[in-house]
mmCIF file of C-alpha atoms and ligand atoms in Angstrom:
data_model
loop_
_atom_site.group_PDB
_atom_site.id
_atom_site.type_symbol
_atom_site.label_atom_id
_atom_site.label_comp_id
_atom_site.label_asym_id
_atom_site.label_seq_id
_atom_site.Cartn_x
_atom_site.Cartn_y
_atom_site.Cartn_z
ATOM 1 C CA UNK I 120 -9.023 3.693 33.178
ATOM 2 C CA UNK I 121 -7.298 2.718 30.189
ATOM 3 C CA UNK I 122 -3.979 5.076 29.598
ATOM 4 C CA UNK I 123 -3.691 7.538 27.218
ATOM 5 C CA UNK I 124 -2.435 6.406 23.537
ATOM 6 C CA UNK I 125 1.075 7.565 23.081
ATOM 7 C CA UNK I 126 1.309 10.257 20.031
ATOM 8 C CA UNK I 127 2.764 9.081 16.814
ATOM 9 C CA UNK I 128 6.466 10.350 17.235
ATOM 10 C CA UNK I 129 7.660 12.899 14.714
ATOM 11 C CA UNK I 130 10.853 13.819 13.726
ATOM 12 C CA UNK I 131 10.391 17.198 12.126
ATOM 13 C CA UNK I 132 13.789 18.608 9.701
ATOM 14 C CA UNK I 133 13.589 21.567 8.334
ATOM 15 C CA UNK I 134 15.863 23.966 6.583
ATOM 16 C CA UNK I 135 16.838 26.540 3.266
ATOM 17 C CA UNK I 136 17.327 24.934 -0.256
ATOM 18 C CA UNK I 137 19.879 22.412 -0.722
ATOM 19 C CA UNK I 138 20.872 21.867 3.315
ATOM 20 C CA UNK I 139 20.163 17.798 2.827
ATOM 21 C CA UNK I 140 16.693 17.488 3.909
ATOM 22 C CA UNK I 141 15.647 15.618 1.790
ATOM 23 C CA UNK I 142 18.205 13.246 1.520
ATOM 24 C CA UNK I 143 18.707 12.718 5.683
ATOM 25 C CA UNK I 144 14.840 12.806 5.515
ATOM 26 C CA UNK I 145 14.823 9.747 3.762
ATOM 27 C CA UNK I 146 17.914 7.896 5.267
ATOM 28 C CA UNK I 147 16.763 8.180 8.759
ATOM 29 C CA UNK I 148 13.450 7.695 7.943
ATOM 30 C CA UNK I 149 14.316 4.032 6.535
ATOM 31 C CA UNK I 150 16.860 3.602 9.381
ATOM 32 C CA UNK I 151 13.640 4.325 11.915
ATOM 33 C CA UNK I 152 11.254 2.242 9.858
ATOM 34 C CA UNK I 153 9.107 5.307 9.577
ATOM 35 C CA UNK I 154 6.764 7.243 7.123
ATOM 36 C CA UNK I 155 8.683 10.102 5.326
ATOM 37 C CA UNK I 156 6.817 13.512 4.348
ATOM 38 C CA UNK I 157 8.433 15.551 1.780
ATOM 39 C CA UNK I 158 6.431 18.891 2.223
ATOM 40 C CA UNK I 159 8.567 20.696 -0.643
ATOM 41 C CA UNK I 160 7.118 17.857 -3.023
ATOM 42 C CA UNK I 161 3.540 18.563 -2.573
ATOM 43 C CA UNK I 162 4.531 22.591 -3.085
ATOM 44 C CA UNK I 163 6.363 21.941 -5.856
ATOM 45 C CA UNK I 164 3.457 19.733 -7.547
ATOM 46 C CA UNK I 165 1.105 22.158 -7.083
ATOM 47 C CA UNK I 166 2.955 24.940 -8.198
ATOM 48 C CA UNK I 167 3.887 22.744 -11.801
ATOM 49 C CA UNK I 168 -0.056 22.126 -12.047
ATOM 50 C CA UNK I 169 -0.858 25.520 -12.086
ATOM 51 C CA UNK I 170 1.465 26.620 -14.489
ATOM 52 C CA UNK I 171 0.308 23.487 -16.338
ATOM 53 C CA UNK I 172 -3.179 25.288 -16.146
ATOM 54 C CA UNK I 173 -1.935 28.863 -17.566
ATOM 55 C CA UNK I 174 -2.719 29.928 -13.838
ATOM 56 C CA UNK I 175 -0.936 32.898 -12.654
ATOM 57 C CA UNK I 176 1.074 32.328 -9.708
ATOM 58 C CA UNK I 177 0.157 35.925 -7.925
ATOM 59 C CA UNK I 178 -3.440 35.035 -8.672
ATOM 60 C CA UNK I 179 -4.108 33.867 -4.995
ATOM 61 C CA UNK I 180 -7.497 32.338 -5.473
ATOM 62 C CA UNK I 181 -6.749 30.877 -8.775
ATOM 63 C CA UNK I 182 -3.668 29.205 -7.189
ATOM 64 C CA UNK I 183 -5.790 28.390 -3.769
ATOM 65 C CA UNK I 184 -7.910 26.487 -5.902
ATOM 66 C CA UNK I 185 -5.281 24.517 -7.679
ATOM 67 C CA UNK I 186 -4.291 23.591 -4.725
ATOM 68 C CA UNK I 187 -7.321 22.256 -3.432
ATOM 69 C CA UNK I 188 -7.980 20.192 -6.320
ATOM 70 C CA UNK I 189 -4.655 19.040 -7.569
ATOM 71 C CA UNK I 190 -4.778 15.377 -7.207
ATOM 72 C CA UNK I 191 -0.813 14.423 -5.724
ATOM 73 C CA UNK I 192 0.093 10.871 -5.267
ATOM 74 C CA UNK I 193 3.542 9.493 -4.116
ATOM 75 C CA UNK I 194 4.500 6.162 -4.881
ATOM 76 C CA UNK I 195 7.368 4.063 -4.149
ATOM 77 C CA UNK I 196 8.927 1.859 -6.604
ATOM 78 C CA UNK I 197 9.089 -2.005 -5.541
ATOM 79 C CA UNK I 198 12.950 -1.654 -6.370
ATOM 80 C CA UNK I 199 13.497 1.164 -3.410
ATOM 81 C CA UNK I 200 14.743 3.862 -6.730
ATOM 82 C CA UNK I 201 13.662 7.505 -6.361
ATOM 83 C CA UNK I 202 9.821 7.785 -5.000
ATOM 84 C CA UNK I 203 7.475 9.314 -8.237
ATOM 85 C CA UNK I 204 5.345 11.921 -7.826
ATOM 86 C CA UNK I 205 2.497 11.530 -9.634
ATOM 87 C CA UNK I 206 0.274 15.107 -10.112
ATOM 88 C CA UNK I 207 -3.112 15.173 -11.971
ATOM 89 C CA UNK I 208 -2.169 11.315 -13.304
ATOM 90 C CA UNK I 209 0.792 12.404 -14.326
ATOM 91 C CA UNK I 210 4.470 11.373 -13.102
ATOM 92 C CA UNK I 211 6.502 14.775 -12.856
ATOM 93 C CA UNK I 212 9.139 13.615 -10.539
ATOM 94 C CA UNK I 213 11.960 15.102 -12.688
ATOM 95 C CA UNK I 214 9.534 18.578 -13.751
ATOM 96 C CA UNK I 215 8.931 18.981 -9.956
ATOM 97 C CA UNK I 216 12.709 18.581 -9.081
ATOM 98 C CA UNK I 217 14.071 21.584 -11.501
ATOM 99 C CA UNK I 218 14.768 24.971 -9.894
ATOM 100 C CA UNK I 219 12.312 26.588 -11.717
ATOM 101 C CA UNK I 220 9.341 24.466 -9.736
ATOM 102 C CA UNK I 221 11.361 24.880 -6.788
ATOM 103 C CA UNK I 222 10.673 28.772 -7.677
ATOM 104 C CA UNK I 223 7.078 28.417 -8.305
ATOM 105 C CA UNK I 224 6.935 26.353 -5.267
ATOM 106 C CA UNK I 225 8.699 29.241 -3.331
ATOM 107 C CA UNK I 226 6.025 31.634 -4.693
ATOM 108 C CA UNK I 227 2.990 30.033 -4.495
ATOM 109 C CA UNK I 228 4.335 28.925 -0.832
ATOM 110 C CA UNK I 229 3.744 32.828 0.502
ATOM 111 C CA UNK I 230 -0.072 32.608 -0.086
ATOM 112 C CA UNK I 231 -1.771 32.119 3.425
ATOM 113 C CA UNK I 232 -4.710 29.944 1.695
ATOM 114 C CA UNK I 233 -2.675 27.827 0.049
ATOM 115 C CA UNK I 234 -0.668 26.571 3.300
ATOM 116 C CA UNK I 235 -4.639 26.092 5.041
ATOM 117 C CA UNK I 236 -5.427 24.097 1.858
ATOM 118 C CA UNK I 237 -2.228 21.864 2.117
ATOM 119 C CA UNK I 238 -2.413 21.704 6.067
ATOM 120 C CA UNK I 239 -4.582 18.745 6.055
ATOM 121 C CA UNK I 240 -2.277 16.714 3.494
ATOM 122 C CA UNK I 241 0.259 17.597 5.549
ATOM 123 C CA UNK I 242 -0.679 16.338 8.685
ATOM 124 C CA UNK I 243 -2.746 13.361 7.239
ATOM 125 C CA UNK I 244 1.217 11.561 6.934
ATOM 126 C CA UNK I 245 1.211 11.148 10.442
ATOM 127 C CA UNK I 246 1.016 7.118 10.774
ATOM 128 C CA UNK I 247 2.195 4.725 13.334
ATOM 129 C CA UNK I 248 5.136 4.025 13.872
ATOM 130 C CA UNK I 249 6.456 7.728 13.311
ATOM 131 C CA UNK I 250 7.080 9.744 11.063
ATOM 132 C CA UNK I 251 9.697 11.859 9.365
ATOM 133 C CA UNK I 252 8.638 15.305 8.059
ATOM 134 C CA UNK I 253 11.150 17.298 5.656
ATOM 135 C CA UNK I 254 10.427 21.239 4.873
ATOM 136 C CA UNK I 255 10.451 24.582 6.054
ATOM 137 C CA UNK I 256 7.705 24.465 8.638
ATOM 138 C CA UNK I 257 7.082 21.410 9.849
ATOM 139 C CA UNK I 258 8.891 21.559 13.196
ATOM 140 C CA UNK I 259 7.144 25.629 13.770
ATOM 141 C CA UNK I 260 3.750 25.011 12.063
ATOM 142 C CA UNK I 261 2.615 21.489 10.797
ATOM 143 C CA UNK I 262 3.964 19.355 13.469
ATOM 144 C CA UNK I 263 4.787 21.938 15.914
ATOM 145 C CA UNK I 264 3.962 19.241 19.110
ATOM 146 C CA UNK I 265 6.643 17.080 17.262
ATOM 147 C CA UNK I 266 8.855 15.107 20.058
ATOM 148 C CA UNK I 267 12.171 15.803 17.978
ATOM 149 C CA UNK I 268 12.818 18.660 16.010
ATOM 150 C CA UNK I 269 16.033 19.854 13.532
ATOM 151 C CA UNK I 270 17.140 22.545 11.686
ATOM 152 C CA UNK I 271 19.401 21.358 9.031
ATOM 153 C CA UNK I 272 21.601 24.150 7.304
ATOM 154 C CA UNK I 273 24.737 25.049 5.320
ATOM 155 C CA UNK I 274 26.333 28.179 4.061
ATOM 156 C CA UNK I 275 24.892 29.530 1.232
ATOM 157 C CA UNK I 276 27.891 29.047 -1.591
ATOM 158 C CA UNK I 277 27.867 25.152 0.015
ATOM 159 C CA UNK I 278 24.418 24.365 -0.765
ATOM 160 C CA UNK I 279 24.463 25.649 -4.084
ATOM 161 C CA UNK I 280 27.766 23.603 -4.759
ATOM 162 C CA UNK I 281 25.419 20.506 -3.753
ATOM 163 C CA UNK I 282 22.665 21.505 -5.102
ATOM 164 C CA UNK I 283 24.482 21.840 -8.496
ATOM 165 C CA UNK I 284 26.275 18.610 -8.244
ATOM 166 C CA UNK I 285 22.632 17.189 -7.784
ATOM 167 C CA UNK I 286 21.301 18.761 -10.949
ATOM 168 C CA UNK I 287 24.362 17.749 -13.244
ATOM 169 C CA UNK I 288 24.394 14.257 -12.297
ATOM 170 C CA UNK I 289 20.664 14.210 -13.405
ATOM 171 C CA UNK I 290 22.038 15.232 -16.684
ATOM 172 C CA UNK I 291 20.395 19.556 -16.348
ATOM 173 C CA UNK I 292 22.124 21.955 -17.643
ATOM 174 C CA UNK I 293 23.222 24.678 -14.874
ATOM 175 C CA UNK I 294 25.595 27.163 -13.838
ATOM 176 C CA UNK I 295 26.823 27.761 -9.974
ATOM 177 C CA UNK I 296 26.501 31.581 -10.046
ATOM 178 C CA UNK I 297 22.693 30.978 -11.096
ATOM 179 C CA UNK I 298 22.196 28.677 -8.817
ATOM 180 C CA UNK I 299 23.744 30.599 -5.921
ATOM 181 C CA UNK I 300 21.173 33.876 -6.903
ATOM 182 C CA UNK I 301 18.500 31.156 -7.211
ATOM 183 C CA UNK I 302 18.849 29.722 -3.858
ATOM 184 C CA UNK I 303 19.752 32.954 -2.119
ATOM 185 C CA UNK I 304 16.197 34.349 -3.797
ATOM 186 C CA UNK I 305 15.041 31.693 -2.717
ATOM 187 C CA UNK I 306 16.310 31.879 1.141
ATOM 188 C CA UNK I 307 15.051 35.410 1.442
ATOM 189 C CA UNK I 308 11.762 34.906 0.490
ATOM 190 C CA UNK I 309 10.998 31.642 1.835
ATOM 191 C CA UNK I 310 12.383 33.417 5.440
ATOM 192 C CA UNK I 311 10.744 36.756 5.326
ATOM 193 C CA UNK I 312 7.062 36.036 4.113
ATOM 194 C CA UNK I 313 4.636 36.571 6.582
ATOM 195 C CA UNK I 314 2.811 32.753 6.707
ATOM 196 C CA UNK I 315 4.951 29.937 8.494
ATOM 197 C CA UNK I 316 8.410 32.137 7.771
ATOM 198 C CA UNK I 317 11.621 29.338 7.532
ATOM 199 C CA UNK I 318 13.198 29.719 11.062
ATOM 200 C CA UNK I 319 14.247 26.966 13.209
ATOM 201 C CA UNK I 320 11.615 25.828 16.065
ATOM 202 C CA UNK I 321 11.952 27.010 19.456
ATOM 203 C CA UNK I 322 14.427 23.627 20.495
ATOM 204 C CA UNK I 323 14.969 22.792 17.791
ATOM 205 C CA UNK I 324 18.452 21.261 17.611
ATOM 206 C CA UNK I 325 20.153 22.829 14.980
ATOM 207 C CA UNK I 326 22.811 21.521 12.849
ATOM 208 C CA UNK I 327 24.775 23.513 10.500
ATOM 209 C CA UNK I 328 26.271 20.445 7.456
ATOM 210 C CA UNK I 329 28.786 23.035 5.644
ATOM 211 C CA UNK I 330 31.647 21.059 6.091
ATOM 212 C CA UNK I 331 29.952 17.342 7.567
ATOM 213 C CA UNK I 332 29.668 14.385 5.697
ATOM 214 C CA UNK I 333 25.993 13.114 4.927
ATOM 215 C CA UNK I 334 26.733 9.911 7.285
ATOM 216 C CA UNK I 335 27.753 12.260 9.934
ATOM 217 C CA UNK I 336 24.671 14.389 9.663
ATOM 218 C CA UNK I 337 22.361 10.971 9.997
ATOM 219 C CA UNK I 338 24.239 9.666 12.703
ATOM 220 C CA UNK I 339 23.687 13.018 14.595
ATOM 221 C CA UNK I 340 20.264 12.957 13.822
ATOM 222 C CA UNK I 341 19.698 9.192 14.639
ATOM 223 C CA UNK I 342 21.311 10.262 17.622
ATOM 224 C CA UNK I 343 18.171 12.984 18.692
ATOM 225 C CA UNK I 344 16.046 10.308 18.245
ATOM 226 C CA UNK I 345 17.551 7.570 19.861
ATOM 227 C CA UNK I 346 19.800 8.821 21.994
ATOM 228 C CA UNK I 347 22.619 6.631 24.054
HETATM 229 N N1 LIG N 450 26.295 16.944 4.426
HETATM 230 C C1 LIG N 450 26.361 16.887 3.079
HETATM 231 N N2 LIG N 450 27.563 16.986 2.482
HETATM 232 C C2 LIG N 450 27.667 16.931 1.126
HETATM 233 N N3 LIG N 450 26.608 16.774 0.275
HETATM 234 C C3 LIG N 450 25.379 16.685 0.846
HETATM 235 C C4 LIG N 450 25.200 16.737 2.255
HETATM 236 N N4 LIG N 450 23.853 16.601 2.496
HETATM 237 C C5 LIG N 450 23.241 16.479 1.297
HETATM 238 N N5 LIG N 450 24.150 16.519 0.287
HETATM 239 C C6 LIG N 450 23.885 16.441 -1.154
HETATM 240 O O1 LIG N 450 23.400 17.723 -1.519
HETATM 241 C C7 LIG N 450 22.385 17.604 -2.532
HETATM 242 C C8 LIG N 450 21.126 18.320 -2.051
HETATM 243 O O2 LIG N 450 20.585 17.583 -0.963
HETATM 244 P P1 LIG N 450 19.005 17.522 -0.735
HETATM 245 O O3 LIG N 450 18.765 16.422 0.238
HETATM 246 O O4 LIG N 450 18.300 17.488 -2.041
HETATM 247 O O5 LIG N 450 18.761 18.957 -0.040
HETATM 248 P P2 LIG N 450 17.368 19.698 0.284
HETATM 249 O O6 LIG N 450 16.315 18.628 0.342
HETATM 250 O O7 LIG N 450 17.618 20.360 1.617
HETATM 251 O O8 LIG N 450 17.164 20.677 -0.823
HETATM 252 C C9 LIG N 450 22.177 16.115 -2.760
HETATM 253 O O9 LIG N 450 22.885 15.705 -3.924
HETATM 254 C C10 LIG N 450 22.792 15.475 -1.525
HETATM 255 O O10 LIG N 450 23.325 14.189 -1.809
HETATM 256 N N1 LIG N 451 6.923 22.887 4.206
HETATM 257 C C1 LIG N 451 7.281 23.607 3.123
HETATM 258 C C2 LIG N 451 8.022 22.995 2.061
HETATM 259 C C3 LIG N 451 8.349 23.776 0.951
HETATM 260 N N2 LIG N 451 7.935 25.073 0.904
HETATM 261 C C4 LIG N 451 8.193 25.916 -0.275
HETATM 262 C C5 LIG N 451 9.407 26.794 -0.089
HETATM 263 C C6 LIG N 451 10.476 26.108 -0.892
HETATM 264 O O1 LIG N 451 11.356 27.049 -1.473
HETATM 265 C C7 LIG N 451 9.710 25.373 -1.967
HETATM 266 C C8 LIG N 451 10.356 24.066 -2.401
HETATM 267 O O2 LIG N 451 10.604 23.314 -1.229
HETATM 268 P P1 LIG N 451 11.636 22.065 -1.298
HETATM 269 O O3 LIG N 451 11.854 21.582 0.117
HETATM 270 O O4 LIG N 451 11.162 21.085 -2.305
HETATM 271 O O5 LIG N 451 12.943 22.791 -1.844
HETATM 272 P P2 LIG N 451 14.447 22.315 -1.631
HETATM 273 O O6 LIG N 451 14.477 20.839 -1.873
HETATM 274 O O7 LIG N 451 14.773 22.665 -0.188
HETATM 275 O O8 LIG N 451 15.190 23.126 -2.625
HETATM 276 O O9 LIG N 451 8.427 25.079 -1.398
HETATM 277 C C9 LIG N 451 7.238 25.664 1.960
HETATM 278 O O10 LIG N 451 6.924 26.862 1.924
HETATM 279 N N3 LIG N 451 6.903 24.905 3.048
#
């Protein structure tokens, strides 16, 4: 009887606005050779297409629908820059990264049928030889049989520090007290809706970054993955 095949192993990390997902996502994904999932990306692009279509965002079916049919494509460039996101034919990699997507994101996120009409997506990034899945629920929801599973995290005033370091540098203008209520609005909707709340997976090893550098957070996450 021939065994079993193995699972493709996932590494899920998940975690509030501005912890460093996305950026240990990616570093450990290329230090692991494996696929990377940016979950927040394919929010985000749905929730720019709809207000590209006029759509309101509390309209549930209206926005259920976008999501069905919003066409997202992520493509890497040959000289390893930024990956594009590419919605509807269109590259909105810098639209999709401003914190008013990540808002619309956030609000379209709380609508039950658009999570079932993402799931498949979702899951379909699941490729030999692993994978690396960055967002809110991928360790509790999306990927909840995942072999390895983090919580990445960082106080509040921290992550809005980063995150507006990140936003100057791409040349947007922003203030740190907005961008504190923004992610703190953010956090507290994100955690308390009622589909896939942000929480960290039952062992899930979780990993607060406040005050560790970035190559200290990927060297403790290699380390969960390849321990010893
Ligand atoms: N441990 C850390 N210490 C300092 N800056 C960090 C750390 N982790 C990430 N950053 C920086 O914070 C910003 C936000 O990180 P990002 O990966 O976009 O977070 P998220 O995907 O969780 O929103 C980026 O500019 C990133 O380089
Ligand atoms: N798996 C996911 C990923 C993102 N979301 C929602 C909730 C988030 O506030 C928005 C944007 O997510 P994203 O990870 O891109 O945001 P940050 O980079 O953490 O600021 O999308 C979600 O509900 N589930």
């Amino acid at each position: 009887m021939t065994k079993p095949d193995k699972p493709v192993p996932v590494l899920t990390i998940d975690g509030p606005s501005g912890s460093g997902k996305g950026t240990i996502s990616r570093a450990v994904a290329d230090a692991l050779g494996w696929h990377l999932l940016d979950s927040g990306a394919i929010y985000r692009a749905v929730g720019y297409a709809a207000g590209m279509a006029g759509i309101d965002l509390s309209d549930a079916q209206a926005v259920t629908r976008c999501a069905e049919t919003t066409k997202i494509v992520f493509r890497d460039p040959r000289d390893g820059g930024e990956t594009r996101v590419i919605v509807n034919g269109h590259d909105a990699t810098d639209e999709l990264r401003t914190e008013t997507c990540g808002a619309a994101a956030s609000a379209i996120a709380a609508i039950p049928a658009v999570r079932a009409a993402l799931f498949d997506k979702q899951r379909s990034f699941r490729k030999a030889p692993g994978l690396v899945a960055d967002g809110r629920d991928m360790g509790t929801v999306v990927f909840a049989d995942a072999e390895h599973k983090i919580f990445l995290t960082a106080s509040a005033e921290e992550r809005a520090r980063r995150r507006y370091k990140q936003l100057k540098e791409k040349g947007l203008t922003v203030t740190l007290s907005s961008l504190l209520r923004e992610i703190e609005a953010r956090d507290e909707r994100d955690a308390t809706r009622k589909v896939a709340p942000l929480k960290p997976a039952a062992g899930a090893v979780v990993i607060d970054s406040t005050a560790i550098p970035i190559d200290q957070v990927i060297a403790r996450v290699l380390a969960v993955v390849r321990p010893g």
